[in-house]
């Protein structure tokens, strides 16, 4: 099955087209794959919103299936099944990035590119792609590999409040003075624990002080990872990091940065700074291939002694649209559904149960008011538009324009009509937020809504 609902690659092309003003007239390749089957909202959604979800309350209250020490013997469930459940959760649990190499599936090309950029090209790297595509996992496995080659790798996750000096003081505190040009090996004995931060000013400092300091690294190579770089709100932070990259490159310092962030292209993340362009390599994370989806599910198969049928794999691959996060979430749920029936072969019906469960959970996480809006007739009638809008916003920060939706919608609906309908759902900022500026932008107020729409669109395709 070649269809995918996250049209990443395609949208990038559409973006380029903006530059020559063509985007409104040139349909994105993604839309040619949207067909009539997607004009109808899946019936499952109607049952979801019609009323309280049916539950099969058994007379007994639910219990944990294992003790906190992972001891399965002392609980009611068949110990063998309970063990499989735990193993499956450990292998496919979707809430954590992968840290260990044996849990990391596929992505050999991305890892090789990252290594080459650091080792051969000696540049700084920006890893970018959607949430859940595997950026954090990639940099963790990369860090492991680099440490093996005796690189000093320091990982830092950026928060919304990140400040340049605090962040780089923390990085410097992980680099031992042993690697400072001016430190004699004999002097080390005096203060074996001294680190580079001891040479930074006590007060605030900027990129110049940091590059001066880092230019003195000898005897190793340092890689600093700034994960979730896109979350930083302070524009000065990005400016300072760009300046630092330039200075470090100019001085051929033995320190390289790896930034990761949710973005569709390099400019979104580092801004257009021509002076640093040749010192940076962008590494876009692509959707997983079918083979990679299979190898992630194989981790669950090996751990829990279950097997996914070919149809189940294909279904999970389609619904996940290349996201390792969704592959694990659905793979875990589908496997659990099979184990619930005391079966070790996972088939398409378990895949369906998994999808419905995920959609139900996402829906339940939305405020009741939003659920009610989605259940309304106008939302039902405008389902294709709402899906197109979700696609348009699936990149980066979620904002999209009328033109973006026009590109995705695939039918000949005039932009004025699209704008009118989007504004309808932006009424009182309920479903959509709207920002009127030089260019009007919309965004789903709750990211759960767009996830739900995207997956239900994949579901519609499957049901057809
Ligand atoms: N190569 C991989 N193999 C197996 N699981 C992966 C892989 N990459 C990502 N995952 C899983 O996908 C989910 C999201 O990955 P993460 O690295 O946190 O993505 P991002 O940082 O891009 O949001 C996590 O549950 C992680 O375990
Ligand atoms: Mg991450």
Coordinates of C-alpha atoms and ligand atoms in Angstrom, one line a residue:
X1 CA 0.0 0.0 0.0
X2 CA 1.6 3.3 -1.1
X3 CA -0.9 5.7 0.4
X4 CA 0.1 7.8 3.3
X5 CA -1.7 10.4 5.2
X6 CA 1.2 12.4 6.4
X7 CA 2.4 14.0 3.2
X8 CA 5.7 15.3 4.5
X9 CA 7.8 15.1 1.4
X10 CA 5.1 16.4 -0.7
X11 CA 4.5 19.4 1.5
X12 CA 8.1 20.3 1.3
X13 CA 7.7 20.7 -2.4
X14 CA 4.6 22.8 -1.9
X15 CA 6.6 25.0 0.3
X16 CA 9.3 25.6 -2.2
X17 CA 6.6 26.5 -4.6
X18 CA 5.5 29.3 -2.3
X19 CA 8.7 31.2 -3.3
X20 CA 7.6 31.5 -6.9
X21 CA 4.0 32.2 -5.9
X22 CA 2.8 29.0 -7.5
X23 CA 1.5 27.2 -4.6
X24 CA -2.1 28.1 -5.0
X25 CA -2.3 26.8 -8.6
X26 CA -0.1 23.7 -8.2
X27 CA -1.8 20.9 -6.5
X28 CA 0.4 18.9 -4.1
X29 CA 1.1 15.4 -5.3
X30 CA -0.5 14.2 -2.0
X31 CA -3.9 15.3 -3.1
X32 CA -4.0 13.3 -6.2
X33 CA -4.2 10.3 -3.9
X34 CA -7.2 11.5 -2.0
X35 CA -10.2 10.0 -3.5
X36 CA -13.9 9.8 -3.1
X37 CA -13.7 7.3 -0.3
X38 CA -12.3 10.0 1.9
X39 CA -15.4 12.2 1.5
X40 CA -17.3 10.1 4.0
X41 CA -16.6 10.2 7.7
X42 CA -16.0 6.7 9.1
X43 CA -19.1 5.4 11.0
X44 CA -17.0 4.6 14.0
X45 CA -16.6 8.3 14.7
X46 CA -20.3 8.7 14.9
X47 CA -20.6 5.9 17.5
X48 CA -17.8 7.5 19.4
X49 CA -19.7 10.8 19.6
X50 CA -23.2 9.5 19.9
X51 CA -23.1 8.8 23.5
X52 CA -21.3 7.2 26.3
X53 CA -18.9 4.5 25.0
X54 CA -20.2 1.0 25.8
X55 CA -18.3 -0.8 28.5
X56 CA -18.4 -4.4 29.3
X57 CA -18.4 -4.1 33.1
X58 CA -17.6 -7.5 34.6
X59 CA -18.8 -8.1 38.2
X60 CA -15.3 -7.8 39.5
X61 CA -13.4 -4.5 39.8
X62 CA -10.4 -4.3 37.5
X63 CA -7.0 -5.2 39.0
X64 CA -3.3 -4.7 38.1
X65 CA -2.0 -7.7 36.1
X66 CA 1.4 -7.7 37.8
X67 CA 2.9 -6.4 41.0
X68 CA 5.1 -3.4 40.9
X69 CA 8.2 -5.7 41.1
X70 CA 7.0 -7.3 37.8
X71 CA 6.1 -10.4 39.7
X72 CA 3.3 -12.0 37.8
X73 CA 2.7 -15.1 39.8
X74 CA 0.8 -13.6 42.6
X75 CA -2.0 -12.1 40.5
X76 CA -5.2 -13.6 39.1
X77 CA -4.3 -13.5 35.4
X78 CA -2.7 -16.5 33.6
X79 CA 1.0 -15.9 34.6
X80 CA 2.2 -16.8 31.1
X81 CA -0.1 -14.2 29.5
X82 CA 0.7 -11.6 32.1
X83 CA 4.4 -12.1 31.4
X84 CA 3.8 -11.6 27.7
X85 CA 1.8 -8.4 28.4
X86 CA 4.7 -7.0 30.3
X87 CA 7.3 -8.0 27.7
X88 CA 5.2 -6.4 25.0
X89 CA 4.8 -3.2 27.0
X90 CA 8.6 -3.1 27.6
X91 CA 9.3 -3.7 23.9
X92 CA 6.7 -1.5 22.3
X93 CA 5.7 1.0 25.0
X94 CA 5.4 4.3 23.1
X95 CA 5.9 6.9 25.7
X96 CA 9.7 6.9 25.9
X97 CA 12.4 7.5 23.3
X98 CA 14.6 4.6 22.5
X99 CA 17.9 4.8 24.3
X100 CA 19.4 1.3 23.8
X101 CA 20.7 0.2 20.5
X102 CA 19.0 -3.2 20.6
X103 CA 15.6 -1.4 20.8
X104 CA 16.4 0.8 17.9
X105 CA 14.9 -0.4 14.6
X106 CA 16.0 0.7 11.1
X107 CA 17.2 4.3 10.5
X108 CA 20.6 3.1 9.4
X109 CA 20.8 5.7 6.7
X110 CA 19.9 8.6 9.1
X111 CA 22.5 7.3 11.6
X112 CA 25.1 7.0 8.9
X113 CA 24.4 10.5 7.7
X114 CA 24.7 11.9 11.2
X115 CA 28.0 10.2 11.8
X116 CA 29.4 11.3 8.5
X117 CA 28.4 14.9 9.1
X118 CA 30.1 14.9 12.4
X119 CA 33.1 12.8 11.5
X120 CA 33.9 13.5 7.9
X121 CA 32.3 16.9 7.1
X122 CA 33.0 18.3 10.6
X123 CA 29.9 20.4 10.5
X124 CA 27.0 21.1 12.8
X125 CA 23.8 19.2 12.3
X126 CA 20.1 20.0 12.5
X127 CA 17.9 17.0 12.7
X128 CA 14.3 17.9 12.0
X129 CA 10.9 16.3 11.4
X130 CA 7.5 15.9 13.0
X131 CA 6.8 15.0 16.6
X132 CA 7.2 11.3 17.2
X133 CA 9.2 10.7 14.0
X134 CA 12.2 9.5 16.1
X135 CA 14.6 12.5 16.5
X136 CA 15.3 12.0 20.2
X137 CA 15.8 8.3 19.7
X138 CA 18.2 8.9 16.9
X139 CA 20.4 11.3 18.8
X140 CA 20.5 9.0 21.8
X141 CA 21.7 6.1 19.7
X142 CA 24.1 8.4 17.9
X143 CA 25.5 9.6 21.3
X144 CA 26.1 6.0 22.3
X145 CA 27.9 5.3 19.0
X146 CA 30.0 8.5 19.3
X147 CA 31.0 7.7 22.8
X148 CA 32.3 4.4 21.7
X149 CA 34.6 6.3 19.3
X150 CA 35.7 8.4 22.4
X151 CA 33.8 11.5 21.6
X152 CA 32.6 13.4 24.6
X153 CA 28.9 13.7 24.0
X154 CA 26.7 15.9 26.2
X155 CA 22.9 15.7 25.8
X156 CA 20.7 18.6 26.8
X157 CA 16.9 19.0 26.3
X158 CA 15.7 22.6 25.7
X159 CA 12.6 23.9 27.5
X160 CA 10.5 26.8 26.6
X161 CA 12.4 28.9 29.2
X162 CA 15.8 27.9 28.0
X163 CA 18.5 30.6 28.2
X164 CA 21.7 30.6 26.3
X165 CA 24.0 31.2 29.2
X166 CA 22.4 28.7 31.6
X167 CA 22.3 26.0 28.9
X168 CA 26.0 26.5 27.8
X169 CA 27.2 26.8 31.4
X170 CA 25.6 23.4 32.0
X171 CA 27.3 22.0 28.9
X172 CA 30.7 23.4 29.9
X173 CA 30.3 21.8 33.3
X174 CA 30.4 18.4 31.7
X175 CA 33.7 19.0 29.9
X176 CA 36.7 18.1 32.2
X177 CA 39.6 20.6 32.3
X178 CA 41.8 17.7 31.3
X179 CA 40.8 18.7 27.7
X180 CA 41.8 22.3 28.1
X181 CA 44.8 23.5 26.0
X182 CA 46.4 25.3 28.8
X183 CA 46.2 22.6 31.4
X184 CA 49.3 20.6 32.0
X185 CA 48.8 16.9 32.7
X186 CA 50.6 17.3 36.0
X187 CA 48.3 20.0 37.1
X188 CA 45.3 17.7 36.8
X189 CA 46.1 16.0 40.0
X190 CA 45.4 19.2 41.9
X191 CA 41.8 19.4 40.9
X192 CA 40.7 16.3 39.0
X193 CA 37.1 17.3 39.0
X194 CA 37.5 20.8 37.5
X195 CA 35.4 21.5 34.4
X196 CA 35.3 24.1 31.7
X197 CA 32.5 26.1 33.3
X198 CA 35.0 27.3 35.9
X199 CA 36.4 29.5 33.2
X200 CA 33.1 31.2 32.3
X201 CA 32.2 34.6 33.7
X202 CA 30.0 34.5 36.8
X203 CA 27.6 36.9 35.2
X204 CA 25.7 36.6 32.0
X205 CA 27.7 35.8 28.9
X206 CA 27.1 35.2 25.2
X207 CA 28.3 33.2 22.2
X208 CA 31.7 35.0 22.0
X209 CA 32.7 33.8 25.5
X210 CA 31.5 30.3 24.8
X211 CA 33.4 30.0 21.5
X212 CA 36.5 31.5 23.1
X213 CA 36.3 28.8 25.7
X214 CA 35.4 25.9 23.4
X215 CA 38.2 26.8 21.0
X216 CA 40.6 25.6 23.7
X217 CA 39.3 22.1 23.7
X218 CA 42.1 19.6 22.8
X219 CA 42.6 15.9 23.0
X220 CA 39.0 15.0 22.3
X221 CA 36.1 16.1 20.2
X222 CA 32.9 17.3 21.8
X223 CA 29.4 16.9 20.5
X224 CA 26.7 19.0 22.3
X225 CA 23.1 17.8 21.6
X226 CA 20.4 20.4 22.0
X227 CA 17.2 18.3 21.8
X228 CA 13.8 20.0 21.3
X229 CA 15.4 23.2 20.1
X230 CA 12.1 24.3 18.6
X231 CA 10.6 24.7 22.0
X232 CA 12.7 27.6 23.0
X233 CA 10.6 30.7 22.9
X234 CA 13.3 33.4 23.3
X235 CA 14.4 34.6 19.8
X236 CA 17.7 35.7 21.3
X237 CA 18.5 32.1 22.1
X238 CA 18.4 31.1 18.4
X239 CA 20.3 34.2 17.4
X240 CA 23.0 33.4 19.9
X241 CA 23.2 29.7 18.9
X242 CA 23.6 30.7 15.2
X243 CA 26.3 33.1 16.2
X244 CA 28.0 30.4 18.2
X245 CA 27.9 28.0 15.3
X246 CA 29.5 30.6 13.1
X247 CA 32.3 31.4 15.6
X248 CA 33.0 27.7 16.3
X249 CA 33.3 27.0 12.6
X250 CA 35.5 30.0 12.0
X251 CA 37.9 28.9 14.7
X252 CA 37.8 25.2 13.7
X253 CA 36.9 24.4 17.2
X254 CA 36.7 20.7 18.3
X255 CA 33.1 21.2 19.4
X256 CA 30.1 20.5 17.2
X257 CA 26.4 21.0 17.9
X258 CA 23.5 18.7 17.0
X259 CA 20.1 20.4 17.2
X260 CA 16.8 18.7 16.9
X261 CA 13.4 20.1 16.4
X262 CA 9.9 19.9 15.0
X263 CA 10.0 21.6 11.7
X264 CA 9.4 21.1 8.1
X265 CA 12.6 22.6 6.8
X266 CA 15.9 24.0 8.1
X267 CA 14.9 27.6 7.9
X268 CA 12.1 27.1 10.2
X269 CA 14.5 26.0 12.9
X270 CA 17.6 28.1 12.5
X271 CA 16.2 30.9 10.5
X272 CA 17.7 32.1 7.3
X273 CA 21.2 32.9 8.3
X274 CA 23.4 32.7 5.1
X275 CA 26.6 33.1 7.1
X276 CA 26.1 29.7 8.8
X277 CA 24.6 27.8 6.0
X278 CA 27.8 26.1 4.8
X279 CA 28.6 25.1 8.4
X280 CA 25.3 23.3 8.9
X281 CA 23.9 20.1 7.5
X282 CA 20.1 19.5 7.8
X283 CA 19.0 16.0 8.3
X284 CA 15.3 15.5 7.6
X285 CA 13.8 12.5 9.3
X286 CA 11.6 10.7 6.8
X287 CA 8.6 8.5 7.5
X288 CA 9.5 4.9 8.3
X289 CA 9.6 2.4 5.4
X290 CA 7.4 -0.7 5.4
X291 CA 10.5 -2.7 6.3
X292 CA 11.3 -0.5 9.3
X293 CA 7.7 -0.8 10.5
X294 CA 8.1 -4.6 10.3
X295 CA 11.3 -4.5 12.3
X296 CA 9.8 -2.4 15.1
X297 CA 6.9 -4.9 15.4
X298 CA 9.5 -7.7 15.3
X299 CA 10.9 -6.3 18.6
X300 CA 7.5 -6.9 20.1
X301 CA 7.2 -10.4 18.5
X302 CA 10.5 -11.5 19.9
X303 CA 9.9 -10.1 23.4
X304 CA 6.4 -11.4 23.9
X305 CA 6.4 -14.5 21.7
X306 CA 3.5 -13.3 19.5
X307 CA 3.4 -12.7 15.8
X308 CA 1.7 -10.1 13.6
X309 CA 0.1 -11.3 10.4
X310 CA 1.0 -9.7 7.1
X311 CA -2.3 -7.9 7.0
X312 CA -1.9 -6.6 10.6
X313 CA 1.5 -5.3 9.8
X314 CA 0.3 -3.6 6.6
X315 CA -2.7 -2.1 8.5
X316 CA -0.5 -0.7 11.3
X317 CA 2.0 0.7 8.7
X318 CA -0.8 2.5 6.9
X319 CA -2.5 3.9 10.0
X320 CA 0.8 5.0 11.4
X321 CA 1.8 6.9 8.3
X322 CA 5.5 6.4 8.9
X323 CA 5.5 7.5 12.6
X324 CA 7.5 5.2 14.8
X325 CA 5.4 6.5 17.7
X326 CA 2.2 5.4 16.1
X327 CA 3.7 2.1 15.0
X328 CA 4.5 1.3 18.7
X329 CA 1.3 2.6 20.0
X330 CA -0.8 0.6 17.6
X331 CA 1.5 -2.4 17.7
X332 CA 1.2 -2.5 21.5
X333 CA -2.5 -2.1 21.5
X334 CA -3.1 -4.7 18.8
X335 CA -0.8 -7.2 20.6
X336 CA -2.7 -6.6 23.8
X337 CA -6.0 -7.1 22.1
X338 CA -4.8 -10.5 20.8
X339 CA -3.5 -11.5 24.3
X340 CA -6.9 -10.5 25.7
X341 CA -8.3 -13.2 23.6
X342 CA -5.6 -15.6 24.8
X343 CA -4.1 -15.6 21.3
X344 CA -0.5 -15.1 20.2
X345 CA -1.2 -14.3 16.6
X346 CA -2.2 -10.7 16.0
X347 CA -4.4 -10.2 13.0
X348 CA -6.2 -7.4 11.2
X349 CA -9.2 -7.5 13.6
X350 CA -6.8 -6.7 16.5
X351 CA -5.4 -3.9 14.5
X352 CA -8.8 -2.4 14.1
X353 CA -9.5 -2.7 17.9
X354 CA -6.2 -0.9 18.4
X355 CA -7.1 1.9 16.1
X356 CA -10.5 2.3 17.7
X357 CA -9.0 2.3 21.1
X358 CA -6.4 5.0 20.2
X359 CA -9.1 7.2 18.6
X360 CA -11.4 6.7 21.7
X361 CA -8.5 7.7 24.0
X362 CA -7.6 10.8 22.0
X363 CA -11.3 11.8 21.9
X364 CA -11.6 11.3 25.6
X365 CA -8.7 13.6 26.2
X366 CA -10.6 16.4 24.5
X367 CA -12.9 18.8 26.4
X368 CA -16.5 17.7 26.1
X369 CA -17.4 20.9 24.3
X370 CA -14.9 20.0 21.5
X371 CA -16.3 16.5 21.3
X372 CA -19.8 18.0 21.0
X373 CA -18.6 20.2 18.1
X374 CA -17.1 17.3 16.3
X375 CA -20.3 15.4 16.6
X376 CA -22.3 18.2 15.0
X377 CA -23.8 17.9 11.5
X378 CA -21.7 20.8 10.2
X379 CA -18.5 19.0 11.3
X380 CA -19.7 15.8 9.7
X381 CA -20.5 17.6 6.4
X382 CA -17.1 19.4 6.4
X383 CA -15.1 16.3 7.3
X384 CA -12.9 16.4 4.2
X385 CA -12.1 20.1 4.8
X386 CA -11.3 19.4 8.5
X387 CA -9.0 16.5 7.5
X388 CA -7.3 18.7 4.8
X389 CA -6.7 21.3 7.5
X390 CA -5.3 18.8 9.8
X391 CA -2.9 17.7 7.1
X392 CA -1.9 21.3 6.4
X393 CA -1.1 21.8 10.1
X394 CA 0.6 18.5 10.7
X395 CA 4.0 20.0 10.3
X396 CA 6.0 22.2 12.6
X397 CA 3.9 24.4 14.9
X398 CA 0.5 23.5 13.6
X399 CA -0.4 26.9 12.0
X400 CA -1.6 26.8 8.4
X401 CA -3.0 29.2 5.8
X402 CA -6.0 29.0 3.5
X403 CA -3.6 28.2 0.7
X404 CA -2.1 25.3 2.6
X405 CA -5.6 23.8 3.0
X406 CA -6.4 24.5 -0.7
X407 CA -3.3 22.5 -1.6
X408 CA -4.4 19.6 0.5
X409 CA -8.1 19.6 -0.1
X410 CA -7.9 18.2 -3.6
X411 CA -11.2 19.3 -4.8
X412 CA -11.9 22.5 -6.7
X413 CA -13.1 24.5 -3.8
X414 CA -12.3 28.2 -4.2
X415 CA -10.0 29.6 -1.4
X416 CA -12.7 32.1 -0.4
X417 CA -15.1 29.2 0.4
X418 CA -12.3 27.5 2.3
X419 CA -11.6 30.6 4.3
X420 CA -15.3 31.1 5.1
X421 CA -15.7 27.5 6.3
X422 CA -12.5 27.6 8.3
X423 CA -13.7 30.8 10.0
X424 CA -17.0 29.0 10.8
X425 CA -15.0 26.5 12.9
X426 CA -12.9 29.3 14.3
X427 CA -16.0 30.8 15.7
X428 CA -15.3 31.8 19.3
X429 CA -12.0 30.0 18.8
X430 CA -13.6 26.7 19.5
X431 CA -12.2 24.2 17.1
X432 CA -9.7 26.4 15.4
X433 CA -7.8 29.4 16.5
X434 CA -7.4 32.2 14.0
X435 CA -4.7 34.8 13.7
X436 CA -5.3 37.8 11.4
X437 CA -2.1 39.4 10.3
X438 CA -0.3 40.0 7.1
X439 CA -1.5 36.5 6.3
X440 CA -4.4 34.9 8.1
X441 CA -3.4 31.7 9.9
X442 CA -5.4 29.0 11.5
X443 CA -4.5 26.3 14.0
X444 CA -6.3 23.5 15.7
X445 CA -6.8 24.5 19.2
X446 CA -6.2 21.0 20.5
X447 CA -3.5 18.9 18.8
X448 CA -5.6 15.9 19.7
X449 CA -8.2 17.0 17.2
X450 CA -5.8 16.9 14.3
X451 CA -4.3 13.6 15.3
X452 CA -7.8 12.2 15.5
X453 CA -8.8 13.5 12.1
X454 CA -5.6 12.3 10.4
X455 CA -6.0 8.8 11.8
X456 CA -9.7 8.6 11.1
X457 CA -8.9 9.6 7.5
X458 CA -6.5 6.7 7.2
X459 CA -9.3 4.6 8.7
X460 CA -11.8 5.7 6.1
X461 CA -9.4 4.7 3.4
X462 CA -8.9 1.3 5.0
X463 CA -12.6 0.7 5.4
X464 CA -13.3 1.4 1.8
Ligands
LIG1 N1 14.3 3.7 15.3 C1 13.4 3.4 16.2 N2 13.1 2.1 16.6 C2 12.1 1.8 17.4 N3 11.3 2.8 18.0 C3 11.5 4.1 17.7 C4 12.5 4.4 16.8 N4 12.5 5.8 16.6 C5 11.5 6.2 17.5 N5 10.9 5.2 18.1 C6 9.8 5.3 19.0 O1 8.9 6.3 18.6 C7 8.5 7.1 19.6 C8 8.9 8.6 19.3 O2 10.3 8.7 19.2 P1 11.1 10.0 19.6 O3 12.5 9.7 19.4 O4 10.7 10.4 21.0 O5 10.6 11.0 18.5 P2 10.7 12.6 18.5 O6 11.9 13.0 19.3 O7 10.9 12.9 17.0 O8 9.4 13.2 18.9 C9 9.1 6.6 20.9 O9 8.2 5.8 21.5 C10 10.3 5.8 20.4 O10 10.5 4.7 21.3
LIG2 MG1 12.0 14.3 20.9

